[in-house]
Tab-separated table of C-alpha atoms in Angstrom:
chain	number	residue	atom	x	y	z
G	4	MET	CA	232.066	-13.144	142.197
G	5	ASP	CA	229.384	-10.474	142.484
G	6	TRP	CA	227.936	-8.364	145.286
G	7	ILE	CA	224.437	-9.846	145.348
G	8	THR	CA	225.546	-13.494	145.347
G	9	CYS	CA	228.166	-12.948	148.028
G	10	THR	CA	225.931	-10.761	150.185
G	11	ASN	CA	223.126	-13.320	149.961
G	12	SER	CA	225.610	-16.014	150.990
G	13	PHE	CA	226.688	-13.957	154.016
G	14	VAL	CA	223.083	-13.346	155.112
G	15	THR	CA	222.251	-17.036	154.732
G	16	VAL	CA	225.293	-18.049	156.805
G	17	VAL	CA	224.272	-15.678	159.597
G	18	ASP	CA	220.656	-16.862	159.481
G	19	HIS	CA	221.658	-20.537	159.767
G	20	GLY	CA	224.628	-20.102	162.079
G	21	SER	CA	226.973	-22.356	160.123
G	22	LEU	CA	228.618	-22.715	156.721
G	23	ALA	CA	227.403	-26.287	156.300
G	24	GLN	CA	223.722	-25.501	156.845
G	25	ALA	CA	223.928	-22.391	154.662
G	26	ALA	CA	225.624	-24.386	151.912
G	27	THR	CA	222.797	-26.928	152.001
G	28	LYS	CA	220.249	-24.128	151.802
G	29	LEU	CA	222.006	-22.534	148.818
G	30	ASN	CA	222.774	-25.873	147.143
G	31	THR	CA	226.512	-25.241	147.071
G	32	SER	CA	229.616	-26.305	148.995
G	33	SER	CA	231.077	-24.929	152.208
G	34	SER	CA	234.321	-24.132	150.402
G	35	ALA	CA	232.467	-22.102	147.767
G	36	LEU	CA	230.673	-20.182	150.513
G	37	SER	CA	233.941	-19.531	152.297
G	38	LYS	CA	235.412	-18.027	149.115
G	39	ARG	CA	232.396	-15.753	148.704
G	40	LEU	CA	232.702	-14.538	152.300
G	41	THR	CA	236.411	-13.885	151.864
G	42	TRP	CA	235.747	-11.918	148.663
G	43	LEU	CA	233.047	-9.860	150.401
G	44	GLU	CA	235.331	-9.012	153.346
G	45	GLN	CA	238.126	-8.035	150.949
G	46	GLN	CA	235.814	-5.715	149.013
G	47	LEU	CA	234.521	-4.090	152.210
G	48	GLY	CA	237.889	-3.968	153.926
G	49	VAL	CA	236.421	-5.240	157.214
G	50	GLN	CA	235.988	-8.586	158.929
G	51	LEU	CA	232.356	-9.682	158.972
G	52	LEU	CA	232.704	-13.093	160.605
G	53	LYS	CA	235.124	-14.692	163.048
G	54	ARG	CA	235.444	-18.253	161.794
G	55	THR	CA	237.132	-21.293	163.280
G	56	THR	CA	236.708	-24.977	162.523
G	57	ARG	CA	234.167	-25.250	165.346
G	58	SER	CA	232.520	-21.851	165.702
G	59	LEU	CA	231.261	-18.829	163.819
G	60	ALA	CA	230.639	-15.378	165.301
G	61	VAL	CA	229.421	-12.159	163.713
G	62	THR	CA	231.591	-9.070	164.280
G	63	ASP	CA	230.143	-5.630	165.035
G	64	ALA	CA	230.751	-4.648	161.410
G	65	GLY	CA	229.078	-7.878	160.337
G	66	LYS	CA	225.987	-7.148	162.453
G	67	LEU	CA	225.597	-3.726	160.851
G	68	PHE	CA	226.102	-5.108	157.354
G	69	TYR	CA	223.652	-7.941	158.022
G	70	GLN	CA	220.864	-5.664	159.256
G	71	ARG	CA	220.952	-3.473	156.164
G	72	SER	CA	221.783	-6.098	153.555
G	73	ALA	CA	219.080	-8.564	154.679
G	74	ARG	CA	216.403	-5.925	154.113
G	75	LEU	CA	217.919	-4.805	150.791
G	76	LEU	CA	218.086	-8.376	149.515
G	77	GLU	CA	214.452	-8.956	150.421
G	78	ASP	CA	213.455	-5.740	148.633
G	79	TRP	CA	215.477	-6.846	145.616
G	80	GLN	CA	213.764	-10.228	145.491
G	81	GLN	CA	210.379	-8.582	145.924
G	82	MET	CA	211.095	-6.145	143.108
G	83	LEU	CA	212.031	-9.006	140.784
G	84	ALA	CA	208.935	-10.996	141.759
G	85	GLU	CA	206.605	-8.062	141.273
G	86	THR	CA	208.173	-7.056	137.965
G	87	THR	CA	207.784	-10.491	136.415
G	88	SER	CA	204.589	-11.770	138.019
G	89	THR	CA	200.921	-11.235	137.400
G	90	TYR	CA	198.580	-10.304	140.231
G	91	GLY	CA	197.493	-13.886	140.757
G	92	GLU	CA	201.102	-15.018	141.217
G	93	VAL	CA	202.343	-12.349	143.610
G	94	SER	CA	204.363	-13.759	146.490
G	95	GLY	CA	206.469	-12.569	149.378
G	96	VAL	CA	206.051	-11.203	152.890
G	97	LEU	CA	203.551	-8.392	153.508
G	98	ARG	CA	204.243	-6.500	156.735
G	99	ILE	CA	201.077	-4.804	157.995
G	100	GLY	CA	200.986	-2.444	160.957
G	101	ALA	CA	197.964	-1.144	162.848
G	102	PRO	CA	196.859	0.017	166.306
G	103	LEU	CA	195.896	-2.914	168.509
G	104	ALA	CA	192.151	-2.308	168.202
G	105	THR	CA	192.249	-2.109	164.395
G	106	GLY	CA	194.593	-5.064	164.047
G	107	SER	CA	192.875	-7.485	166.395
G	108	ARG	CA	189.247	-6.520	165.834
G	109	LEU	CA	189.129	-5.427	162.183
G	110	LEU	CA	192.031	-6.603	160.026
G	111	VAL	CA	192.042	-10.163	161.353
G	112	HIS	CA	188.416	-10.347	160.217
G	113	TYR	CA	189.585	-9.868	156.601
G	114	LEU	CA	192.990	-11.568	156.574
G	115	ALA	CA	191.733	-15.151	156.267
G	116	GLU	CA	189.962	-14.371	152.996
G	117	PHE	CA	192.881	-12.269	151.752
G	118	ILE	CA	195.373	-15.089	152.330
G	119	GLU	CA	192.998	-17.575	150.721
G	120	THR	CA	192.735	-15.301	147.692
G	121	TYR	CA	196.514	-14.780	147.474
G	122	PRO	CA	198.010	-17.951	148.990
G	123	ASN	CA	201.594	-17.074	148.026
G	124	ILE	CA	201.602	-13.938	150.164
G	125	GLN	CA	202.800	-14.361	153.743
G	126	VAL	CA	201.337	-11.838	156.191
G	127	GLU	CA	202.990	-10.380	159.280
G	128	LEU	CA	200.682	-8.282	161.472
G	129	HIS	CA	202.411	-5.824	163.801
G	130	THR	CA	200.251	-3.953	166.330
G	131	VAL	CA	201.172	-0.734	168.131
G	132	THR	CA	199.733	1.071	171.138
G	133	PRO	CA	197.552	4.167	170.586
G	134	GLY	CA	199.643	7.167	169.544
G	135	GLN	CA	202.724	5.107	168.694
G	136	LEU	CA	204.138	5.753	165.226
G	137	PRO	CA	204.739	2.705	163.024
G	138	ASP	CA	208.015	0.992	162.248
G	139	HIS	CA	209.398	2.309	158.949
G	140	ASN	CA	210.133	-1.253	157.800
G	141	LEU	CA	206.409	-1.942	157.430
G	142	ASP	CA	204.893	-2.245	153.964
G	143	VAL	CA	201.628	-0.615	154.993
G	144	PHE	CA	200.177	0.930	158.151
G	145	ILE	CA	196.419	1.179	158.780
G	146	SER	CA	195.309	3.974	161.093
G	147	ARG	CA	193.214	7.054	161.600
G	148	GLU	CA	194.694	10.098	159.896
G	149	LEU	CA	198.197	10.807	161.195
G	150	THR	CA	198.892	14.545	161.128
G	151	ASP	CA	202.586	14.181	162.009
G	152	PHE	CA	203.463	11.429	159.543
G	153	ASN	CA	206.165	12.068	156.898
G	154	SER	CA	204.144	12.827	153.775
G	155	ALA	CA	207.342	13.339	151.778
G	156	SER	CA	208.216	9.662	152.083
G	157	TYR	CA	204.779	8.057	152.476
G	158	ILE	CA	201.576	7.927	150.477
G	159	ALA	CA	198.229	8.017	152.269
G	160	THR	CA	195.091	6.520	150.759
G	161	ARG	CA	191.655	6.627	152.363
G	162	LEU	CA	190.203	3.179	153.069
G	163	PHE	CA	186.802	3.623	154.719
G	164	THR	CA	184.854	5.801	157.137
G	165	PHE	CA	183.437	4.904	160.538
G	166	GLN	CA	181.292	6.451	163.277
G	167	PRO	CA	181.653	5.138	166.830
G	168	GLY	CA	178.395	4.545	168.704
G	169	PHE	CA	177.144	2.722	171.785
G	170	TYR	CA	176.583	-1.047	172.082
G	171	ALA	CA	175.638	-3.398	174.901
G	172	ALA	CA	174.586	-6.978	175.548
G	173	PRO	CA	170.799	-7.580	175.533
G	174	GLY	CA	171.064	-9.117	179.006
G	175	TYR	CA	172.647	-5.956	180.383
G	176	LEU	CA	169.941	-3.723	178.907
G	177	ASP	CA	167.132	-5.971	180.180
G	178	SER	CA	168.344	-5.605	183.757
G	179	LYS	CA	168.966	-1.839	183.741
G	180	PRO	CA	166.876	1.344	183.386
G	181	HIS	CA	165.649	1.983	179.848
G	182	ILE	CA	167.773	4.398	177.806
G	183	SER	CA	165.829	6.857	175.671
G	184	SER	CA	168.108	9.930	175.795
G	185	PRO	CA	171.878	10.602	175.880
G	186	GLU	CA	171.640	12.062	179.391
G	187	GLN	CA	170.427	8.717	180.737
G	188	LEU	CA	173.782	7.157	179.896
G	189	SER	CA	175.057	8.703	183.116
G	190	GLN	CA	172.944	6.122	184.969
G	191	HIS	CA	174.813	3.272	183.293
G	192	ASN	CA	178.209	1.659	183.568
G	193	CYS	CA	180.366	2.502	180.545
G	194	LEU	CA	183.297	0.285	179.653
G	195	LEU	CA	186.082	2.645	178.623
G	196	PHE	CA	188.991	2.248	176.232
G	197	GLY	CA	192.392	3.821	176.854
G	198	THR	CA	194.411	5.134	179.775
G	199	HIS	CA	192.380	8.209	180.708
G	200	GLY	CA	190.801	6.752	183.816
G	201	HIS	CA	187.260	5.790	184.742
G	202	GLU	CA	185.716	9.057	183.616
G	203	GLN	CA	186.047	10.347	180.064
G	204	GLU	CA	184.452	13.157	178.052
G	205	HIS	CA	183.471	12.421	174.450
G	206	VAL	CA	182.095	14.609	171.674
G	207	PHE	CA	179.241	13.498	169.429
G	208	GLU	CA	177.413	14.898	166.413
G	209	ASN	CA	175.555	18.195	166.832
G	210	ASN	CA	178.198	19.195	169.391
G	211	VAL	CA	176.752	16.900	172.058
G	212	ARG	CA	179.248	16.318	174.890
G	213	LEU	CA	178.892	13.457	177.333
G	214	ARG	CA	180.907	12.517	180.384
G	215	LEU	CA	181.027	8.742	180.541
G	216	ARG	CA	181.810	6.859	183.742
G	217	GLY	CA	182.501	3.229	184.453
G	218	ASN	CA	184.253	0.685	186.637
G	219	PHE	CA	186.286	-0.975	183.880
G	220	THR	CA	188.922	0.531	181.553
G	221	THR	CA	191.478	-1.187	179.340
G	222	GLN	CA	193.739	-0.730	176.317
G	223	ASN	CA	192.933	-4.268	175.184
G	224	PRO	CA	190.103	-4.154	172.614
G	225	GLU	CA	189.366	-7.864	172.918
G	226	ALA	CA	188.927	-7.519	176.686
G	227	LEU	CA	186.672	-4.505	176.186
G	228	VAL	CA	184.353	-6.316	173.757
G	229	SER	CA	184.364	-9.460	175.899
G	230	ALA	CA	183.360	-7.374	178.930
G	231	ALA	CA	180.453	-5.895	176.976
G	232	VAL	CA	179.333	-9.335	175.786
G	233	ALA	CA	179.490	-10.537	179.388
G	234	GLY	CA	177.012	-7.810	180.358
G	235	MET	CA	179.404	-5.646	182.346
G	236	GLY	CA	178.305	-2.405	180.685
G	237	ILE	CA	178.042	-0.284	177.540
G	238	ILE	CA	180.903	0.289	175.082
G	239	LEU	CA	181.616	3.109	172.658
G	240	THR	CA	183.166	1.720	169.479
G	241	GLY	CA	182.847	1.526	165.705
G	242	GLU	CA	180.264	-0.815	164.186
G	243	LYS	CA	182.945	-2.620	162.149
G	244	MET	CA	184.812	-3.450	165.349
G	245	VAL	CA	181.863	-5.426	166.738
G	246	GLN	CA	180.346	-6.689	163.485
G	247	ARG	CA	180.682	-10.361	164.482
G	248	GLU	CA	179.017	-9.786	167.858
G	249	LEU	CA	176.189	-7.819	166.240
G	250	CYS	CA	175.538	-10.559	163.683
G	251	LYS	CA	175.306	-13.155	166.471
G	252	GLY	CA	173.046	-10.981	168.631
G	253	LEU	CA	175.623	-10.809	171.395
G	254	LEU	CA	175.555	-7.012	171.231
G	255	VAL	CA	172.896	-4.558	170.077
G	256	PRO	CA	173.008	-0.807	169.358
G	257	VAL	CA	172.139	1.645	172.124
G	258	LEU	CA	170.711	5.002	171.023
G	259	PRO	CA	171.548	4.285	167.339
G	260	ALA	CA	171.103	7.929	166.347
G	261	LEU	CA	173.815	9.054	168.775
G	262	LYS	CA	177.114	8.849	166.899
G	263	GLN	CA	180.494	10.500	167.090
G	264	PRO	CA	181.577	12.576	164.055
G	265	ILE	CA	182.601	10.599	160.983
G	266	SER	CA	186.261	9.559	160.972
G	267	ALA	CA	188.320	7.872	158.285
G	268	ALA	CA	190.870	5.079	158.259
G	269	PHE	CA	193.893	5.488	156.004
G	270	ALA	CA	196.547	3.193	154.615
G	271	TYR	CA	200.064	4.639	154.753
G	272	TYR	CA	202.740	3.048	152.612
G	273	PRO	CA	206.245	4.151	151.556
G	274	LYS	CA	206.957	5.797	148.229
G	275	LEU	CA	209.035	3.326	146.247
G	276	GLU	CA	210.874	3.357	142.955
G	277	TYR	CA	208.891	0.277	141.923
G	278	ASN	CA	205.245	-0.714	142.205
G	279	HIS	CA	204.610	-2.586	145.443
G	280	VAL	CA	202.013	-4.951	144.028
G	281	LYS	CA	201.215	-6.954	147.173
G	282	THR	CA	200.641	-3.735	149.124
G	283	LYS	CA	198.288	-2.433	146.442
G	284	LEU	CA	196.433	-5.748	146.394
G	285	PHE	CA	195.917	-5.598	150.143
G	286	ILE	CA	194.746	-1.977	150.126
G	287	ASP	CA	192.272	-2.617	147.297
G	288	PHE	CA	191.022	-5.752	149.071
G	289	ILE	CA	190.379	-3.909	152.358
G	290	LYS	CA	188.659	-1.045	150.546
G	291	GLN	CA	186.316	-3.424	148.785
G	292	LYS	CA	185.456	-5.522	151.829
G	293	ALA	CA	185.119	-2.711	154.364
G	294	ASN	CA	182.949	-0.536	152.132
G	295	ALA	CA	180.715	-3.446	151.107
G	296	GLU	CA	179.560	-4.045	154.687
């Protein structure tokens, strides 16, 4: 008996809900699994499972042990895979976190090619609302610079820069007064992102300040872009966020010289005792693709 084998057996039993199914998964017998579980409970001095001939239930101690051990086992398997594999053979689950706008409008644009390049990597994309800090179980989090993030436990690497500007559908611009100066934006309907109401003040280069007004506001980036494509108004966003719409002519720049100050996107990932190869592959891939556009 050993800790890793018995702990893995316990996690598998909980995942499958029965000894028989777990035994099939692990290519062993139910009696062998039962012995491993008994050994594990004896070593811990607590009951992890309540077992009868017809049912199986996880105790409170078992739930706590499962939550921590499942993650540790996955990290162990990942460490083994990354130690023995070459870049082309890397496998495992990559948990990526990002604000909703970045995840749905930017990262998804690159993920298809990334997965095609590294078919043995399984991707989980977790999105958060603006201002929400990421789950610490993520492998990497893509965001603007986070001033209150724990730099003692996480590494930050700069991915790319961006400058939000104005974009609108050609049909909208054809039916509205011509825009030749920033002040004329006040005559137009601006589609606004966030929860700050239908009037927002934004700062641009050369200390230009504009108060934008509109009849549509949302925290959903897909809805915002769709509204702009439908001709509902003008949006303020990064060029990378609307690259597909620009390429198809669905949106065009408005006052191209008017940009917000340059911002940067960073990748945050935990400091580990071993090299997290799949995370590094993803970061390098995003850097290359985003900066090539």
